[in-house]
mmCIF file of C-alpha atoms in Angstrom:
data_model
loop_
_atom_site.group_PDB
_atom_site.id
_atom_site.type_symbol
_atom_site.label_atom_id
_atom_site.label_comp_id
_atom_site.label_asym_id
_atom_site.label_seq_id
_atom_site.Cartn_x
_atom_site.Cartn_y
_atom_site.Cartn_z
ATOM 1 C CA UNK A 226 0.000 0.000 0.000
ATOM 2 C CA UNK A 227 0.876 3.596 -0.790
ATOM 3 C CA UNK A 228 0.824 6.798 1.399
ATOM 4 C CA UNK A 229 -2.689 7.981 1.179
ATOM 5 C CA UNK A 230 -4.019 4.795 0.307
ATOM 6 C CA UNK A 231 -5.141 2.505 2.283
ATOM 7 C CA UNK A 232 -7.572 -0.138 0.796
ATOM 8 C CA UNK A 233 -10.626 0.278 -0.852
ATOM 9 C CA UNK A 234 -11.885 -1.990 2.331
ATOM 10 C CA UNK A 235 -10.867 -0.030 5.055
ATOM 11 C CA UNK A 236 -13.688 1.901 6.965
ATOM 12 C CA UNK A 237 -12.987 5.245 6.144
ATOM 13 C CA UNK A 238 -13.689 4.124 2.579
ATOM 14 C CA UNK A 239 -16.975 3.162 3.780
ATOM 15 C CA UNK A 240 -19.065 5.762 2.294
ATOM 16 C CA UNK A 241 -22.560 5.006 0.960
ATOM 17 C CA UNK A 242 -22.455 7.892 -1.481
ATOM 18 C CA UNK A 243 -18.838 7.524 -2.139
ATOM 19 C CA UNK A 244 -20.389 7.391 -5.865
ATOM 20 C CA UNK A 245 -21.629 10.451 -6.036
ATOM 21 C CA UNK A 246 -18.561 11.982 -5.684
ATOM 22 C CA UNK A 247 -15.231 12.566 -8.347
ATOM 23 C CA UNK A 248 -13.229 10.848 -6.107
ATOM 24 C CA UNK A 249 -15.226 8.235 -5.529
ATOM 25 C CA UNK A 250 -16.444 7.707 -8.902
ATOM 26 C CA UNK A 251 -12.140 7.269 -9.517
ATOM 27 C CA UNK A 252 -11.436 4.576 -6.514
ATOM 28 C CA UNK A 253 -14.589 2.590 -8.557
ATOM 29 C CA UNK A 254 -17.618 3.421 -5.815
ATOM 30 C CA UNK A 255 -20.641 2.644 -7.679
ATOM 31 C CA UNK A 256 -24.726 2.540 -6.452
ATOM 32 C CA UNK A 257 -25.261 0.161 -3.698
ATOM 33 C CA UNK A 258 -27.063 -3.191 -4.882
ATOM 34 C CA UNK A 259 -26.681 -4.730 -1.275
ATOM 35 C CA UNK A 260 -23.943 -3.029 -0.392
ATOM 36 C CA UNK A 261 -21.738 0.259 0.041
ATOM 37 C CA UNK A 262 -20.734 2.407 -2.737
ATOM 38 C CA UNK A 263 -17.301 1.157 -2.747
ATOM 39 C CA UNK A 264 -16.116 -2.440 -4.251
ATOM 40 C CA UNK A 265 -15.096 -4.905 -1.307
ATOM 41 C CA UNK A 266 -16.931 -3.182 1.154
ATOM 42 C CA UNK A 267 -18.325 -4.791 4.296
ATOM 43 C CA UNK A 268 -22.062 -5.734 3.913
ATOM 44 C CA UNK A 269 -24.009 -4.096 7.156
ATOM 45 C CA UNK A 270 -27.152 -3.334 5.380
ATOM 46 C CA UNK A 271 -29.634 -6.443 5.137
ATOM 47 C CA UNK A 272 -32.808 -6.447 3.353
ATOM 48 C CA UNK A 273 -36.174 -6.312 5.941
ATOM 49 C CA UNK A 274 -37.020 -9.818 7.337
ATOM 50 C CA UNK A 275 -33.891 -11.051 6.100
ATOM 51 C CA UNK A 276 -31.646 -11.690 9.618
ATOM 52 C CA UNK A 277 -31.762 -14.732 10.454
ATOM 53 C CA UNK A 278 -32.507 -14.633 14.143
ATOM 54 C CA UNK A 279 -31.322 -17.217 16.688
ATOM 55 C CA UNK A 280 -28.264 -18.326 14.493
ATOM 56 C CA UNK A 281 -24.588 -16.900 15.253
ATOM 57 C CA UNK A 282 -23.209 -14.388 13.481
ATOM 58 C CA UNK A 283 -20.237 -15.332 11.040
ATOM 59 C CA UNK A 284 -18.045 -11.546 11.336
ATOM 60 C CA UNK A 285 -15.998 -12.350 14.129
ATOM 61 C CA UNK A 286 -14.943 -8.969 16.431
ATOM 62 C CA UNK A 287 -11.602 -9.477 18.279
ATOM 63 C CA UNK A 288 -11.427 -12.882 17.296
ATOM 64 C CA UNK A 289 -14.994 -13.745 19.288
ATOM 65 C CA UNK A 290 -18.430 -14.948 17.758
ATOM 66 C CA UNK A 291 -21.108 -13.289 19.621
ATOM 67 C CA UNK A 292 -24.332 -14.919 20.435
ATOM 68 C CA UNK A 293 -27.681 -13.520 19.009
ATOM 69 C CA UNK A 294 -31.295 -14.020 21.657
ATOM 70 C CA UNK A 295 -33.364 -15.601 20.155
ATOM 71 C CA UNK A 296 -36.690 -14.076 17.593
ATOM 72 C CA UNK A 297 -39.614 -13.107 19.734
ATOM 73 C CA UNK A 298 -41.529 -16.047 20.637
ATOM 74 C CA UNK A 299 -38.712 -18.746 19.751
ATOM 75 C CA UNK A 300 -36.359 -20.494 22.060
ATOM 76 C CA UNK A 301 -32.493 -19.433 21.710
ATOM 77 C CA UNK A 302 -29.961 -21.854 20.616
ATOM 78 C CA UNK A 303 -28.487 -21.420 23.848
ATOM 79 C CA UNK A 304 -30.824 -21.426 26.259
ATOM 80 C CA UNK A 305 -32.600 -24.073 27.864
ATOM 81 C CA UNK A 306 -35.711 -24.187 29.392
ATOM 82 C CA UNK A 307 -35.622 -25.048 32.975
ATOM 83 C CA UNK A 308 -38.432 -27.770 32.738
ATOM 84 C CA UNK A 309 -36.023 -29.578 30.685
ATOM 85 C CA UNK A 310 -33.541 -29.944 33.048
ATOM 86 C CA UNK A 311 -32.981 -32.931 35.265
ATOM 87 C CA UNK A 312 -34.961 -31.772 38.920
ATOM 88 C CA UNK A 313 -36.202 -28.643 37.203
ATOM 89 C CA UNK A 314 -38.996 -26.592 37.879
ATOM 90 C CA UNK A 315 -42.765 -28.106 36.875
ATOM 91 C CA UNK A 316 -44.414 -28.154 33.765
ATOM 92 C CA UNK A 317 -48.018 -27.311 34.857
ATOM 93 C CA UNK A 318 -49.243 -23.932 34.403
ATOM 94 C CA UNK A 319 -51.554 -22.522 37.176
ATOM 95 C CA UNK A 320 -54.880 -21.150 35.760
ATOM 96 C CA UNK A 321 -55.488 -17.846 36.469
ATOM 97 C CA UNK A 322 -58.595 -17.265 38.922
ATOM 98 C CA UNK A 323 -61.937 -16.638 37.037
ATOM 99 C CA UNK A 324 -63.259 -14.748 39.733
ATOM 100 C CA UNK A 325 -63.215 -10.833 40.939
ATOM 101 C CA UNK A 326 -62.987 -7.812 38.792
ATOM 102 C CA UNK A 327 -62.915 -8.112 34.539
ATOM 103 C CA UNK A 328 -65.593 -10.709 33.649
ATOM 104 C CA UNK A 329 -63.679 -14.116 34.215
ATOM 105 C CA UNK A 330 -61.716 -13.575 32.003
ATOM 106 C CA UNK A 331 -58.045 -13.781 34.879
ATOM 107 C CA UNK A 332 -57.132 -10.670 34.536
ATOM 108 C CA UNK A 333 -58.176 -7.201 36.532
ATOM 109 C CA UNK A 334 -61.088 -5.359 35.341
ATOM 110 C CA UNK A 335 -61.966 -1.151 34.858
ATOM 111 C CA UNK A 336 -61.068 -0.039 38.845
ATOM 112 C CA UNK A 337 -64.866 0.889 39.945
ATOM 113 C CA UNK A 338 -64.359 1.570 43.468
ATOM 114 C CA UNK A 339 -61.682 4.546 42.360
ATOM 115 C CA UNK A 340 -64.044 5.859 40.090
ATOM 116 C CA UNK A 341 -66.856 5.785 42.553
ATOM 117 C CA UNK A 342 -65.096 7.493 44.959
ATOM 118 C CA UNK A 343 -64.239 10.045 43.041
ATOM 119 C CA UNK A 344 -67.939 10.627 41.884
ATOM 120 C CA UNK A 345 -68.589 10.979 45.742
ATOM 121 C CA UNK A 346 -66.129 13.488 46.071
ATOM 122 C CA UNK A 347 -67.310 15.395 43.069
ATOM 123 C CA UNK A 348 -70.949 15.275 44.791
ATOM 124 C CA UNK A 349 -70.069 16.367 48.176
ATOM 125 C CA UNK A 350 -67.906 19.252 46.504
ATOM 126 C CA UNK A 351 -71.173 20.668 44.728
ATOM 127 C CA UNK A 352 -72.841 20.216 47.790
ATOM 128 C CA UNK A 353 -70.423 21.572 49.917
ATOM 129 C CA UNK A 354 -70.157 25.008 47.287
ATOM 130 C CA UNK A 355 -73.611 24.812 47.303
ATOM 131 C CA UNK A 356 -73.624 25.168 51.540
ATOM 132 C CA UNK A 357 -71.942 28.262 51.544
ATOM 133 C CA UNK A 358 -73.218 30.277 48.676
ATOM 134 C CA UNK A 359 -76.424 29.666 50.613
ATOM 135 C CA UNK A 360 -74.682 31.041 53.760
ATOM 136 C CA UNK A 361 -73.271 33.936 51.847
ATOM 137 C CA UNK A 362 -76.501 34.633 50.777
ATOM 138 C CA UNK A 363 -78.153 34.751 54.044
ATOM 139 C CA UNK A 364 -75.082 37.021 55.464
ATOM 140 C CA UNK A 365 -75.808 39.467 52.834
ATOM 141 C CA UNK A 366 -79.143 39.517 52.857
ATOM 142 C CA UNK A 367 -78.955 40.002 56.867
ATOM 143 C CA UNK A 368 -76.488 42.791 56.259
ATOM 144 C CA UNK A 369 -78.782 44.871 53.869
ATOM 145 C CA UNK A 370 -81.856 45.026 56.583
ATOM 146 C CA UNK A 371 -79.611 45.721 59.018
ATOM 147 C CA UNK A 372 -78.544 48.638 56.504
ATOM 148 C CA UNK A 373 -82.304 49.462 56.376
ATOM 149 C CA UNK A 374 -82.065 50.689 59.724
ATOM 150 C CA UNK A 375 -84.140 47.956 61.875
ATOM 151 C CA UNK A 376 -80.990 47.730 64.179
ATOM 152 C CA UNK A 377 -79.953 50.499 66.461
ATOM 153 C CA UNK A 378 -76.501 51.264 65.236
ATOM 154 C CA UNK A 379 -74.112 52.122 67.576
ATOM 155 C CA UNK A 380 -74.822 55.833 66.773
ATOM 156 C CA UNK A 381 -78.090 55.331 68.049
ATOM 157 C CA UNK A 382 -79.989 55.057 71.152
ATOM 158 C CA UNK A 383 -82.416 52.177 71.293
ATOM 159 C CA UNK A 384 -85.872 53.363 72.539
ATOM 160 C CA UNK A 385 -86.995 52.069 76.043
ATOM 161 C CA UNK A 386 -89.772 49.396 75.706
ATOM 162 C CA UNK A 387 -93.427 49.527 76.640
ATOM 163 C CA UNK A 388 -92.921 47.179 79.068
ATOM 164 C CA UNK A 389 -90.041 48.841 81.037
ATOM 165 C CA UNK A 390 -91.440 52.557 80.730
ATOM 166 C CA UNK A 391 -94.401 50.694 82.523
ATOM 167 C CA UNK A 392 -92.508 49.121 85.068
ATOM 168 C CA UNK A 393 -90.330 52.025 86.210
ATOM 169 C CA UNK A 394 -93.861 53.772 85.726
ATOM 170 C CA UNK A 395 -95.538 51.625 88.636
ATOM 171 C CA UNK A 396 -92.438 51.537 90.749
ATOM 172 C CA UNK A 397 -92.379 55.281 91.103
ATOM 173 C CA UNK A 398 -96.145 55.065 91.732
ATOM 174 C CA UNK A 399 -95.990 53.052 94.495
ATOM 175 C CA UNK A 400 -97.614 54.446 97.653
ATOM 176 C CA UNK A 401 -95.633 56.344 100.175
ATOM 177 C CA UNK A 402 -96.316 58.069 103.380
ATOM 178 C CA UNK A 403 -95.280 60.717 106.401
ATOM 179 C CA UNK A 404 -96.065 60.346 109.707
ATOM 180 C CA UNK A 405 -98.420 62.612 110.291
ATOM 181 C CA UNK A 406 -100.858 60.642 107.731
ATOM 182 C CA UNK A 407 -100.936 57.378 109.702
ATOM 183 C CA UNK A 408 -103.705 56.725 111.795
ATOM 184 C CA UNK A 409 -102.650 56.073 115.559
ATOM 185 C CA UNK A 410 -103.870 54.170 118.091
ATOM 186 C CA UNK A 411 -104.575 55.962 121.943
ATOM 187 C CA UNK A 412 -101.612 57.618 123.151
ATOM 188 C CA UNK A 413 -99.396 57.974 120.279
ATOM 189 C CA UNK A 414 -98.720 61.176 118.964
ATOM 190 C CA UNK A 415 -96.887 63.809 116.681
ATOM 191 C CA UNK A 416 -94.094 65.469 117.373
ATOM 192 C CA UNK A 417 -91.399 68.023 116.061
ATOM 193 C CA UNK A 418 -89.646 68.629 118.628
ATOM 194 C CA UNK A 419 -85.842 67.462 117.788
ATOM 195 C CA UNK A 420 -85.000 67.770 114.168
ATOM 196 C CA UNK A 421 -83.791 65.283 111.129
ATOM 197 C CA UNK A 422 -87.342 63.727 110.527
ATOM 198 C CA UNK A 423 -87.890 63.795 106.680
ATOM 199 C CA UNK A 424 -91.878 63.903 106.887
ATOM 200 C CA UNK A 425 -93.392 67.415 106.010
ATOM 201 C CA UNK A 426 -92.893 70.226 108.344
ATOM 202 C CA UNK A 427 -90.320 67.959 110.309
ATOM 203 C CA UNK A 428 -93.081 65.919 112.414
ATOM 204 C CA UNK A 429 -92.104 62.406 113.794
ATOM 205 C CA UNK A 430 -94.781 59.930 115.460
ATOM 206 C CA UNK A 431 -93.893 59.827 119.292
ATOM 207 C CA UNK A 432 -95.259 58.024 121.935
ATOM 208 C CA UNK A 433 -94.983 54.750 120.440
ATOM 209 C CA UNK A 434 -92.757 52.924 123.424
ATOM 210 C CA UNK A 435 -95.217 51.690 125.011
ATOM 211 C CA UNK A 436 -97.338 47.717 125.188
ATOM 212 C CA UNK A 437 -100.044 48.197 122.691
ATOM 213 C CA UNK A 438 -99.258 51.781 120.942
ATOM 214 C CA UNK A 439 -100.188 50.997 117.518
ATOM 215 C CA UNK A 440 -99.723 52.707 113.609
ATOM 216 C CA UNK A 441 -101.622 52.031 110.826
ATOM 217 C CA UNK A 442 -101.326 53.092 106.973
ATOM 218 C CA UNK A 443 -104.264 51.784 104.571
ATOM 219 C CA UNK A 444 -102.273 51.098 100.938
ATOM 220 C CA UNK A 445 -104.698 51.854 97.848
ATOM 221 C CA UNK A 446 -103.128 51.649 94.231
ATOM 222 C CA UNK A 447 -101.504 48.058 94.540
ATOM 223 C CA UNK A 448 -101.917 46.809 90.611
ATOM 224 C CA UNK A 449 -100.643 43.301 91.467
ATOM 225 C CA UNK A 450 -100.274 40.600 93.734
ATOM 226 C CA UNK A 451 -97.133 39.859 95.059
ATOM 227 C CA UNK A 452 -93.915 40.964 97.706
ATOM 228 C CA UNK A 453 -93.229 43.962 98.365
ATOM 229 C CA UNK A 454 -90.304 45.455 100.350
ATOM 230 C CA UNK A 455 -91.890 47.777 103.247
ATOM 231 C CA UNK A 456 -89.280 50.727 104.173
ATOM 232 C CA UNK A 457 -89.212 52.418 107.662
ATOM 233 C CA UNK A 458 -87.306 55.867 108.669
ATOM 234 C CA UNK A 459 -87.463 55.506 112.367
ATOM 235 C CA UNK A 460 -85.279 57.388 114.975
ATOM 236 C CA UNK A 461 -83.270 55.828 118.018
ATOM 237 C CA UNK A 462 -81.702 57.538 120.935
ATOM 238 C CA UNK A 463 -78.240 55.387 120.218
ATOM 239 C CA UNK A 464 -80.743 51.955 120.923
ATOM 240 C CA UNK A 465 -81.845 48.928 119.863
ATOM 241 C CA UNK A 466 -85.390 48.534 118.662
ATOM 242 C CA UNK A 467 -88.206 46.718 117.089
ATOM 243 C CA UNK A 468 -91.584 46.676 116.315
ATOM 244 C CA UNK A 469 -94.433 43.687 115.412
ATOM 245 C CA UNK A 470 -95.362 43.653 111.534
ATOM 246 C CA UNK A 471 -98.938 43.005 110.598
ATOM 247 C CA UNK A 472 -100.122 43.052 107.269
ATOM 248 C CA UNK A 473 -103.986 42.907 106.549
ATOM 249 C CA UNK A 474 -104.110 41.696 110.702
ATOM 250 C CA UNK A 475 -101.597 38.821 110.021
ATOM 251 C CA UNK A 476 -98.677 39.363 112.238
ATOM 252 C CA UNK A 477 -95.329 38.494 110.161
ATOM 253 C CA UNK A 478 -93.119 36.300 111.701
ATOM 254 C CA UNK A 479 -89.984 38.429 111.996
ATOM 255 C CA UNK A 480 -90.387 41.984 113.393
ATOM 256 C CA UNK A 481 -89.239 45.145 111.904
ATOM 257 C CA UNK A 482 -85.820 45.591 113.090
ATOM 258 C CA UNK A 483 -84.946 49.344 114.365
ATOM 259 C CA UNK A 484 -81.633 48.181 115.177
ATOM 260 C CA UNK A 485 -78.696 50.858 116.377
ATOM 261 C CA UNK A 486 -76.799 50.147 112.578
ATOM 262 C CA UNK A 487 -75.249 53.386 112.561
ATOM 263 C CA UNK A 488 -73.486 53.050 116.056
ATOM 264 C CA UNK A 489 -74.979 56.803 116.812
ATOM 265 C CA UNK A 490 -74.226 57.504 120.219
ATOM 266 C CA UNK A 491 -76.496 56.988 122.936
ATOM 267 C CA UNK A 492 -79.015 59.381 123.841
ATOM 268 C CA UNK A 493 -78.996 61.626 120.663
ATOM 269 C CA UNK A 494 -81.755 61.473 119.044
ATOM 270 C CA UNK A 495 -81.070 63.770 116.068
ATOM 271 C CA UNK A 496 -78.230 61.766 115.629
ATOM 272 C CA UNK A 497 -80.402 58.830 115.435
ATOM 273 C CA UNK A 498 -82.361 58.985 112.051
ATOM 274 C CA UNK A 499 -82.065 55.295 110.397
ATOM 275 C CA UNK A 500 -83.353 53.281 107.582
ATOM 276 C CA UNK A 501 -84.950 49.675 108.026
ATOM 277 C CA UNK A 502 -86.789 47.626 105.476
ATOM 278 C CA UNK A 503 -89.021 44.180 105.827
ATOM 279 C CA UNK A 504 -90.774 42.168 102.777
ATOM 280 C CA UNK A 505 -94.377 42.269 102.757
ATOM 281 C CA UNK A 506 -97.156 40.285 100.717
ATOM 282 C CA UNK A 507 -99.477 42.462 99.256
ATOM 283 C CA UNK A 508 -102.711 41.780 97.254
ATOM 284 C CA UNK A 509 -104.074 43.676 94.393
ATOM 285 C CA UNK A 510 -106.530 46.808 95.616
ATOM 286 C CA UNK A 511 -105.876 47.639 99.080
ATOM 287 C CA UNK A 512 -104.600 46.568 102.091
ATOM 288 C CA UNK A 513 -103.157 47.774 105.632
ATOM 289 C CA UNK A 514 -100.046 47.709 107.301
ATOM 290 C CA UNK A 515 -99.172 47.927 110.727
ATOM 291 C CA UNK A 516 -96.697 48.625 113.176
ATOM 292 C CA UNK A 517 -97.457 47.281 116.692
ATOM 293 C CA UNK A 518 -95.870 47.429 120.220
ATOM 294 C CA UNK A 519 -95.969 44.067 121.133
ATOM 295 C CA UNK A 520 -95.229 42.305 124.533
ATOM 296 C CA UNK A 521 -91.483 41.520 124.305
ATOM 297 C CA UNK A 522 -90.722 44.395 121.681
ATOM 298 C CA UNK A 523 -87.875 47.264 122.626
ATOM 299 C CA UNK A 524 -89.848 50.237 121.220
ATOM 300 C CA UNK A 525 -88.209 53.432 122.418
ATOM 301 C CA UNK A 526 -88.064 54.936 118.807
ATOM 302 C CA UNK A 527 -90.259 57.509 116.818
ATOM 303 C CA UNK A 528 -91.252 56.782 112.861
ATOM 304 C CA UNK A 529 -90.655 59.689 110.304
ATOM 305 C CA UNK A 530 -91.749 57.502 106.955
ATOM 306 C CA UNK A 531 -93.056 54.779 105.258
ATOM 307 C CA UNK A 532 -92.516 53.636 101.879
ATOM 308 C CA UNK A 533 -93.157 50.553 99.350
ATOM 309 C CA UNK A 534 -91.001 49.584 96.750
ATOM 310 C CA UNK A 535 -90.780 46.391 94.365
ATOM 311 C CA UNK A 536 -87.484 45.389 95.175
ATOM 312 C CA UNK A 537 -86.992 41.594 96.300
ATOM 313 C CA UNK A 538 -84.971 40.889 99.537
ATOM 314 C CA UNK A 539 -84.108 37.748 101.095
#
């Protein structure tokens, strides 16, 4: 061989249009009828469905004759099944089951539980969008009447109710009385002689410590049945005292106390002016209330007021 040539053979001569060039027109590359362009040249290109599958090829590379697998669906010349072997595995195919999903037919059918499931979840999303534009709706809708003004704003001050304006009504009706206007039993009397008594013109009932003195005050105006709390102004001179309740002639069971709560000091009576209170049951119309000087009762005090309120005590 000659510088610059090496072979018509060798693979850098291996051009499939080597023919339709000058060059290789002159080194005698022709069309390829099965082969490359150039005479001598190694046949790689096989017609379709030619190969021969399963049979060793004949071009050794490095001096080795590698093996070809087998066609698809036939058994290599060098492979053996392992049935065939001595001790190999069985022969008998197992039958795929008939049963479950895809007909009986052994294999797995369409997966209907997926597809149910999501058809459930599809549902209960509608349902669930469904929900709260109905929510929305209502929130809105609650929005633009309270926009209509049918809720006191915070601007606003909601009016007072029948029913309260009528209760504060009859509360500040309630009867109330001086001193002076009770009726008294034999030797009790009126007095103005120290001062502090709240009564008009300052006059007290006096007289009153004694077994049997007596004060009465006839109630009119009472709408309802029902208790009552029953306040007394009383003075002490810096004593303990109390008195018998009787309302409508029943006596109550616990007297009115005129106890010393103020700690005034004994003796000074215009130091002496006190509050007391006592529930009474009253019935609707009329009905009398008394304050008595029982056997047993400390009654060294004089009365300025009476007074009825609804209040409940215990």
């Amino acid at each position: 061989m000659t510088p610059g040539n090496n072979g018509a053979s060798t693979p850098e001569d291996d051009d499939p249009f080597g023919y339709l060039y000058a060059d290789g027109q002159a080194n005698g590359a022709q069309p390829p009828s099965g082969g490359y362009g150039y005479p001598n040249s190694v046949n790689r290109v096989r017609a379709v469905g030619t190969r021969q599958y399963g049979q060793p090829q004949q071009q050794a590379v490095h001096g080795q004759v590698p093996q070809q697998q087998g066609a698809y669906g036939q058994p290599s010349a060098h492979y053996a099944a392992p049935e065939t072997l001595p001790g190999g595995a069985p022969t008998t195919q197992t039958a795929m089951p008939s049963g479950g999903h895809g007909g009986g037919r052994g294999g797995r059918g369409p997966n209907t539980k997926g597809l149910l499931i999501g058809a459930v979840a599809v549902v209960a999303a509608v349902v669930i969008g469904i929900g709260v534009a109905m929510v929305g709706g209502d929130k809105d809708k609650g929005e633009s009447d309270n926009a209509g003004g049918t809720v006191p704003t915070q601007s606003e001050e909601p009016t007072p109710s029948a029913s309260a304006s009528k209760s504060g009504a009859a509360e500040a009706e309630l009867p109330e009385i001086d001193a002076k206007a009770l009726r008294l039993s034999p030797g009790v009397t009126t007095a103005s002689d120290f001062k502090g008594a709240k009564a008009d013109g300052g006059v007290y009932v006096t007289g009153f410590n004694q077994v049997g003195a007596k004060v009465t005050w006839t109630v009119n105006g009472i709408d309802e049945k029902g208790t009552y709390r029953l306040y007394v102004r009383y003075g002490i001179p810096g004593v303990d005292a109390n008195a018998t309740l009787l309302v409508n002639g029943e006596a109550e069971s616990r007297p009115v106390n005129m106890k010393n709560f103020g700690g005034t000091p004994k003796g000074d009576w215009e130091k002496g002016w006190q509050e007391t209170w006592s529930n009474v049951n009253l019935t609707k119309g009329t009905n009398t209330i008394e304050l008595a000087c029982n056997e047993g009762n400390q009654c060294d005090a004089v009365l300025d007021q009476l007074w009825l309120t609804t209040e409940q005590g215990s």
